[in-house]
Amino acid sequence: AQKITQTQPGMFVQEKEAVTLDCTYDTSDPSYGLFWYKQPSSGEMIFLIYQGSYDQQNATEGRYSLNFQKARKSANLVISASQLGDSAMYFCAMGGTILTGGGNKLTFGTGTQLKVEL
Amino acid sequence: KAGVTQTPRYLIKTRGQQVTLSCSPISGHRSVSWYQQTPGQGLQFLFEYFSETQRNKGNFPGRFSGRQFSNSRSEMNVSTLELGDSALYLCASSKQDRATGELFFGEGSRLTVL
């Protein structure tokens, strides 16, 4: 079974500062994918970034980067230069990869509520 | 490019009734997944359909069912509603067929059971 743990229920960050959202995971699958999603108050889940377990490089997408430490089973999200519009709930999630197949099923963490302040 | 469309956005039902929620995926996406989001249980996977076949199923009772049509549109049905079924139901579509790819979510259908 897959498990995602997000230990920070809420975080505050000043505008233009960087912030790290923590995520640890547990799985017995040899191959897996890690995702981060953002959920604004509107409810829609917005994909931010993906990291495959066999990817050598940490994933980056604009202001988002994923600090992947496989040995520690952690996949922290780093948001650089925070903006007011970054205020939202952030979810870490895990799924399979092309090697495990099985379709599109994600296991989500409990989320971190990020508030960006002026 | 149109996103994932879910209808209705909000609905109120009473215990014992049934409800049907609809999801239209992004054009060209053949995988549709459903998730339930509640304050207590968080986001939980319900099921996934690919090419009209249920490919994955979460740990929900048989009152929760779904189907997918030939145009990839999907519906989920909850029968004999219970208070605990009150939740945001999110639909997600993906063009990936053999792997967990980027899932594109709709804005959800918020169900309240009284």
mmCIF file of C-alpha atoms in Angstrom:
data_model
loop_
_atom_site.group_PDB
_atom_site.id
_atom_site.type_symbol
_atom_site.label_atom_id
_atom_site.label_comp_id
_atom_site.label_asym_id
_atom_site.label_seq_id
_atom_site.Cartn_x
_atom_site.Cartn_y
_atom_site.Cartn_z
ATOM 1 C CA ALA A 1 0.000 0.000 0.000
ATOM 2 C CA GLN A 2 1.106 3.533 -0.661
ATOM 3 C CA LYS A 3 1.094 6.234 1.992
ATOM 4 C CA ILE A 4 1.764 9.961 1.813
ATOM 5 C CA THR A 5 2.455 12.050 4.910
ATOM 6 C CA GLN A 6 2.290 15.834 5.038
ATOM 7 C CA THR A 7 3.078 17.009 8.558
ATOM 8 C CA GLN A 8 2.488 20.732 8.102
ATOM 9 C CA PRO A 9 -1.221 21.544 8.331
ATOM 10 C CA GLY A 10 -0.533 25.243 7.759
ATOM 11 C CA MET A 11 2.330 27.438 6.647
ATOM 12 C CA PHE A 12 2.859 31.183 6.376
ATOM 13 C CA VAL A 13 5.357 32.852 4.078
ATOM 14 C CA GLN A 14 6.135 36.429 3.182
ATOM 15 C CA GLU A 15 5.609 37.521 -0.379
ATOM 16 C CA LYS A 16 8.738 37.043 -2.550
ATOM 17 C CA GLU A 17 10.240 34.583 -0.075
ATOM 18 C CA ALA A 18 10.829 30.890 -0.803
ATOM 19 C CA VAL A 19 8.899 28.196 1.056
ATOM 20 C CA THR A 20 9.322 24.438 1.392
ATOM 21 C CA LEU A 21 6.343 22.150 1.848
ATOM 22 C CA ASP A 22 7.224 18.758 3.285
ATOM 23 C CA CYS A 23 6.120 15.385 1.976
ATOM 24 C CA THR A 24 7.261 11.904 2.918
ATOM 25 C CA TYR A 25 6.017 8.714 1.380
ATOM 26 C CA ASP A 26 6.024 4.999 1.845
ATOM 27 C CA THR A 27 5.574 2.322 -0.767
ATOM 28 C CA SER A 28 6.783 -1.147 -1.611
ATOM 29 C CA ASP A 29 6.514 -0.480 -5.333
ATOM 30 C CA PRO A 30 9.893 -0.371 -7.077
ATOM 31 C CA SER A 31 8.657 2.296 -9.447
ATOM 32 C CA TYR A 32 6.370 5.179 -8.626
ATOM 33 C CA GLY A 33 5.577 8.770 -9.422
ATOM 34 C CA LEU A 34 5.257 11.705 -7.076
ATOM 35 C CA PHE A 35 2.999 14.665 -7.747
ATOM 36 C CA TRP A 36 2.154 17.993 -6.236
ATOM 37 C CA TYR A 37 -1.218 19.615 -6.720
ATOM 38 C CA LYS A 38 -2.553 23.009 -5.678
ATOM 39 C CA GLN A 39 -6.170 23.472 -4.649
ATOM 40 C CA PRO A 40 -7.427 27.062 -4.420
ATOM 41 C CA SER A 41 -10.655 27.827 -2.593
ATOM 42 C CA SER A 42 -12.560 27.240 -5.843
ATOM 43 C CA GLY A 43 -11.940 23.515 -5.397
ATOM 44 C CA GLU A 44 -10.197 22.669 -8.641
ATOM 45 C CA MET A 45 -6.993 20.657 -8.302
ATOM 46 C CA ILE A 46 -4.155 22.154 -10.331
ATOM 47 C CA PHE A 47 -1.168 20.032 -11.324
ATOM 48 C CA LEU A 48 2.166 21.609 -10.377
ATOM 49 C CA ILE A 49 5.001 19.148 -10.806
ATOM 50 C CA TYR A 50 5.881 15.470 -11.266
ATOM 51 C CA GLN A 51 8.884 13.364 -10.265
ATOM 52 C CA GLY A 52 9.455 9.783 -11.361
ATOM 53 C CA SER A 53 11.236 7.516 -8.918
ATOM 54 C CA TYR A 54 13.948 6.712 -11.453
ATOM 55 C CA ASP A 55 14.485 10.302 -12.547
ATOM 56 C CA GLN A 56 18.034 11.338 -11.763
ATOM 57 C CA GLN A 57 17.374 15.049 -11.744
ATOM 58 C CA ASN A 58 15.000 16.896 -9.427
ATOM 59 C CA ALA A 59 11.969 18.149 -11.328
ATOM 60 C CA THR A 60 11.473 21.870 -11.872
ATOM 61 C CA GLU A 61 8.543 23.786 -13.355
ATOM 62 C CA GLY A 62 8.961 27.528 -13.303
ATOM 63 C CA ARG A 63 8.905 28.668 -9.676
ATOM 64 C CA TYR A 64 8.242 25.122 -8.467
ATOM 65 C CA SER A 65 10.924 22.546 -7.787
ATOM 66 C CA LEU A 66 10.722 19.155 -6.186
ATOM 67 C CA ASN A 67 13.467 18.212 -3.745
ATOM 68 C CA PHE A 68 13.488 14.437 -4.202
ATOM 69 C CA GLN A 69 15.500 12.417 -1.683
ATOM 70 C CA LYS A 70 14.805 8.789 -2.460
ATOM 71 C CA ALA A 71 16.763 7.309 0.442
ATOM 72 C CA ARG A 72 14.790 9.450 2.885
ATOM 73 C CA LYS A 73 11.549 8.865 0.973
ATOM 74 C CA SER A 74 10.861 12.551 0.827
ATOM 75 C CA ALA A 75 9.548 14.729 -1.989
ATOM 76 C CA ASN A 76 9.393 18.291 -0.732
ATOM 77 C CA LEU A 77 7.971 21.075 -2.854
ATOM 78 C CA VAL A 78 9.912 24.315 -3.007
ATOM 79 C CA ILE A 79 8.132 27.449 -4.189
ATOM 80 C CA SER A 80 10.479 30.308 -4.957
ATOM 81 C CA ALA A 81 9.481 33.981 -4.916
ATOM 82 C CA SER A 82 6.069 33.396 -3.351
ATOM 83 C CA GLN A 83 3.144 35.386 -4.685
ATOM 84 C CA LEU A 84 -0.191 36.241 -3.094
ATOM 85 C CA GLY A 85 -1.862 33.963 -5.634
ATOM 86 C CA ASP A 86 0.070 31.010 -4.239
ATOM 87 C CA SER A 87 -2.196 30.989 -1.180
ATOM 88 C CA ALA A 88 -3.973 27.654 -1.416
ATOM 89 C CA MET A 89 -3.999 24.077 -0.157
ATOM 90 C CA TYR A 90 -1.137 21.979 -1.488
ATOM 91 C CA PHE A 91 -1.340 18.212 -1.821
ATOM 92 C CA CYS A 92 1.433 15.719 -2.318
ATOM 93 C CA ALA A 93 0.378 12.544 -4.105
ATOM 94 C CA MET A 94 1.800 9.255 -5.313
ATOM 95 C CA GLY A 95 0.894 7.054 -8.218
ATOM 96 C CA GLY A 96 2.277 4.367 -10.445
ATOM 97 C CA THR A 97 4.530 4.818 -13.444
ATOM 98 C CA ILE A 98 4.728 3.380 -16.908
ATOM 99 C CA LEU A 99 6.647 0.427 -15.433
ATOM 100 C CA THR A 100 3.925 -0.492 -12.953
ATOM 101 C CA GLY A 101 1.036 0.368 -15.217
ATOM 102 C CA GLY A 102 -2.357 -0.043 -13.655
ATOM 103 C CA GLY A 103 -3.789 3.241 -14.690
ATOM 104 C CA ASN A 104 -4.331 6.553 -13.023
ATOM 105 C CA LYS A 105 -4.818 6.130 -9.291
ATOM 106 C CA LEU A 106 -3.336 8.652 -6.903
ATOM 107 C CA THR A 107 -2.887 8.415 -3.156
ATOM 108 C CA PHE A 108 -3.008 11.872 -1.614
ATOM 109 C CA GLY A 109 -1.607 13.346 1.574
ATOM 110 C CA THR A 110 -3.712 15.446 3.931
ATOM 111 C CA GLY A 111 -2.457 18.709 2.481
ATOM 112 C CA THR A 112 -0.730 21.871 3.665
ATOM 113 C CA GLN A 113 -2.598 25.180 3.729
ATOM 114 C CA LEU A 114 -0.197 27.874 2.538
ATOM 115 C CA LYS A 115 -0.866 31.533 3.254
ATOM 116 C CA VAL A 116 1.274 34.156 1.524
ATOM 117 C CA GLU A 117 1.419 37.466 3.356
ATOM 118 C CA LEU A 118 2.486 40.944 2.267
ATOM 119 C CA LYS B 1 -8.879 23.933 -24.943
ATOM 120 C CA ALA B 2 -11.877 23.105 -22.773
ATOM 121 C CA GLY B 3 -11.064 21.672 -19.366
ATOM 122 C CA VAL B 4 -12.780 18.944 -17.402
ATOM 123 C CA THR B 5 -16.426 19.818 -16.878
ATOM 124 C CA GLN B 6 -18.442 18.512 -13.978
ATOM 125 C CA THR B 7 -22.169 18.897 -13.483
ATOM 126 C CA PRO B 8 -23.933 19.781 -11.360
ATOM 127 C CA ARG B 9 -21.601 21.971 -9.345
ATOM 128 C CA TYR B 10 -23.769 21.947 -6.247
ATOM 129 C CA LEU B 11 -26.607 19.758 -5.133
ATOM 130 C CA ILE B 12 -28.552 18.943 -2.007
ATOM 131 C CA LYS B 13 -30.151 15.571 -1.396
ATOM 132 C CA THR B 14 -31.771 13.823 1.537
ATOM 133 C CA ARG B 15 -30.816 10.521 3.101
ATOM 134 C CA GLY B 16 -31.951 7.516 1.137
ATOM 135 C CA GLN B 17 -32.066 9.296 -2.198
ATOM 136 C CA GLN B 18 -29.688 8.614 -5.040
ATOM 137 C CA VAL B 19 -27.558 10.996 -7.062
ATOM 138 C CA THR B 20 -25.847 10.970 -10.437
ATOM 139 C CA LEU B 21 -22.850 13.174 -11.169
ATOM 140 C CA SER B 22 -21.495 13.799 -14.636
ATOM 141 C CA CYS B 23 -17.998 14.431 -15.922
ATOM 142 C CA SER B 24 -16.874 15.445 -19.408
ATOM 143 C CA PRO B 25 -13.120 14.927 -19.834
ATOM 144 C CA ILE B 26 -10.757 16.943 -21.936
ATOM 145 C CA SER B 27 -11.105 16.065 -25.589
ATOM 146 C CA GLY B 28 -8.877 13.130 -26.453
ATOM 147 C CA HIS B 29 -8.535 11.899 -22.874
ATOM 148 C CA ARG B 30 -9.742 8.349 -22.442
ATOM 149 C CA SER B 31 -9.084 7.907 -18.722
ATOM 150 C CA VAL B 32 -11.519 9.333 -16.186
ATOM 151 C CA SER B 33 -11.007 9.002 -12.445
ATOM 152 C CA TRP B 34 -13.251 9.985 -9.566
ATOM 153 C CA TYR B 35 -12.190 11.134 -6.122
ATOM 154 C CA GLN B 36 -14.120 11.958 -2.967
ATOM 155 C CA GLN B 37 -12.865 14.805 -0.787
ATOM 156 C CA THR B 38 -14.091 15.258 2.781
ATOM 157 C CA PRO B 39 -12.624 17.194 5.722
ATOM 158 C CA GLY B 40 -12.283 13.999 7.727
ATOM 159 C CA GLN B 41 -10.982 11.504 5.182
ATOM 160 C CA GLY B 42 -9.270 13.841 2.743
ATOM 161 C CA LEU B 43 -8.985 12.869 -0.901
ATOM 162 C CA GLN B 44 -9.856 9.271 -1.622
ATOM 163 C CA PHE B 45 -9.828 7.439 -4.924
ATOM 164 C CA LEU B 46 -13.187 6.037 -5.971
ATOM 165 C CA PHE B 47 -12.612 4.441 -9.367
ATOM 166 C CA GLU B 48 -11.103 4.901 -12.778
ATOM 167 C CA TYR B 49 -12.525 4.181 -16.186
ATOM 168 C CA PHE B 50 -10.591 3.726 -19.368
ATOM 169 C CA SER B 51 -12.207 3.002 -22.707
ATOM 170 C CA GLU B 52 -15.549 2.255 -21.026
ATOM 171 C CA THR B 53 -14.017 -0.297 -18.641
ATOM 172 C CA GLN B 54 -13.454 0.101 -14.934
ATOM 173 C CA ARG B 55 -9.721 -0.284 -14.491
ATOM 174 C CA ASN B 56 -9.218 0.537 -10.819
ATOM 175 C CA LYS B 57 -11.499 0.687 -7.829
ATOM 176 C CA GLY B 58 -11.029 2.191 -4.389
ATOM 177 C CA ASN B 59 -12.377 0.957 -1.076
ATOM 178 C CA PHE B 60 -15.919 2.235 -1.255
ATOM 179 C CA PRO B 61 -19.153 0.314 -0.754
ATOM 180 C CA GLY B 62 -21.179 -0.934 -3.682
ATOM 181 C CA ARG B 63 -23.531 2.042 -3.344
ATOM 182 C CA PHE B 64 -20.906 3.940 -5.307
ATOM 183 C CA SER B 65 -20.845 3.030 -8.964
ATOM 184 C CA GLY B 66 -19.822 4.564 -12.217
ATOM 185 C CA ARG B 67 -19.699 4.125 -15.924
ATOM 186 C CA GLN B 68 -18.047 5.586 -18.965
ATOM 187 C CA PHE B 69 -19.580 6.147 -22.340
ATOM 188 C CA SER B 70 -18.038 5.717 -25.775
ATOM 189 C CA ASN B 71 -17.315 9.453 -25.950
ATOM 190 C CA SER B 72 -15.323 9.123 -22.684
ATOM 191 C CA ARG B 73 -17.875 11.060 -20.655
ATOM 192 C CA SER B 74 -18.378 9.476 -17.275
ATOM 193 C CA GLU B 75 -21.054 9.369 -14.650
ATOM 194 C CA MET B 76 -20.925 8.253 -11.070
ATOM 195 C CA ASN B 77 -23.929 7.234 -9.047
ATOM 196 C CA VAL B 78 -24.426 7.006 -5.322
ATOM 197 C CA SER B 79 -27.495 5.153 -4.154
ATOM 198 C CA THR B 80 -29.167 5.186 -0.746
ATOM 199 C CA LEU B 81 -27.363 8.341 0.297
ATOM 200 C CA GLU B 82 -25.985 8.649 3.808
ATOM 201 C CA LEU B 83 -25.003 11.791 5.703
ATOM 202 C CA GLY B 84 -21.366 10.768 5.375
ATOM 203 C CA ASP B 85 -21.579 10.948 1.605
ATOM 204 C CA SER B 86 -21.572 14.734 1.835
ATOM 205 C CA ALA B 87 -18.376 15.670 0.020
ATOM 206 C CA LEU B 88 -16.736 17.319 -2.923
ATOM 207 C CA TYR B 89 -16.595 14.805 -5.752
ATOM 208 C CA LEU B 90 -13.750 15.486 -8.141
ATOM 209 C CA CYS B 91 -13.367 14.064 -11.598
ATOM 210 C CA ALA B 92 -10.012 13.911 -13.348
ATOM 211 C CA SER B 93 -9.061 12.997 -16.864
ATOM 212 C CA SER B 94 -5.774 11.907 -18.370
ATOM 213 C CA LYS B 95 -4.493 10.943 -21.777
ATOM 214 C CA GLN B 96 -2.051 8.466 -20.248
ATOM 215 C CA ASP B 97 -3.150 4.898 -20.605
ATOM 216 C CA ARG B 98 -0.445 2.794 -18.968
ATOM 217 C CA ALA B 99 0.881 5.055 -16.287
ATOM 218 C CA THR B 100 -0.149 7.659 -13.802
ATOM 219 C CA GLY B 101 0.237 10.783 -15.802
ATOM 220 C CA GLU B 102 -0.777 14.310 -15.193
ATOM 221 C CA LEU B 103 -4.379 14.336 -14.076
ATOM 222 C CA PHE B 104 -6.523 17.288 -15.062
ATOM 223 C CA PHE B 105 -9.244 17.897 -12.506
ATOM 224 C CA GLY B 106 -12.600 19.540 -12.792
ATOM 225 C CA GLU B 107 -13.944 21.989 -10.217
ATOM 226 C CA GLY B 108 -15.965 19.270 -8.574
ATOM 227 C CA SER B 109 -19.544 18.581 -7.615
ATOM 228 C CA ARG B 110 -20.324 19.514 -4.040
ATOM 229 C CA LEU B 111 -22.928 17.163 -2.609
ATOM 230 C CA THR B 112 -24.743 17.898 0.625
ATOM 231 C CA VAL B 113 -26.853 15.133 2.155
ATOM 232 C CA LEU B 114 -29.448 16.249 4.714
#
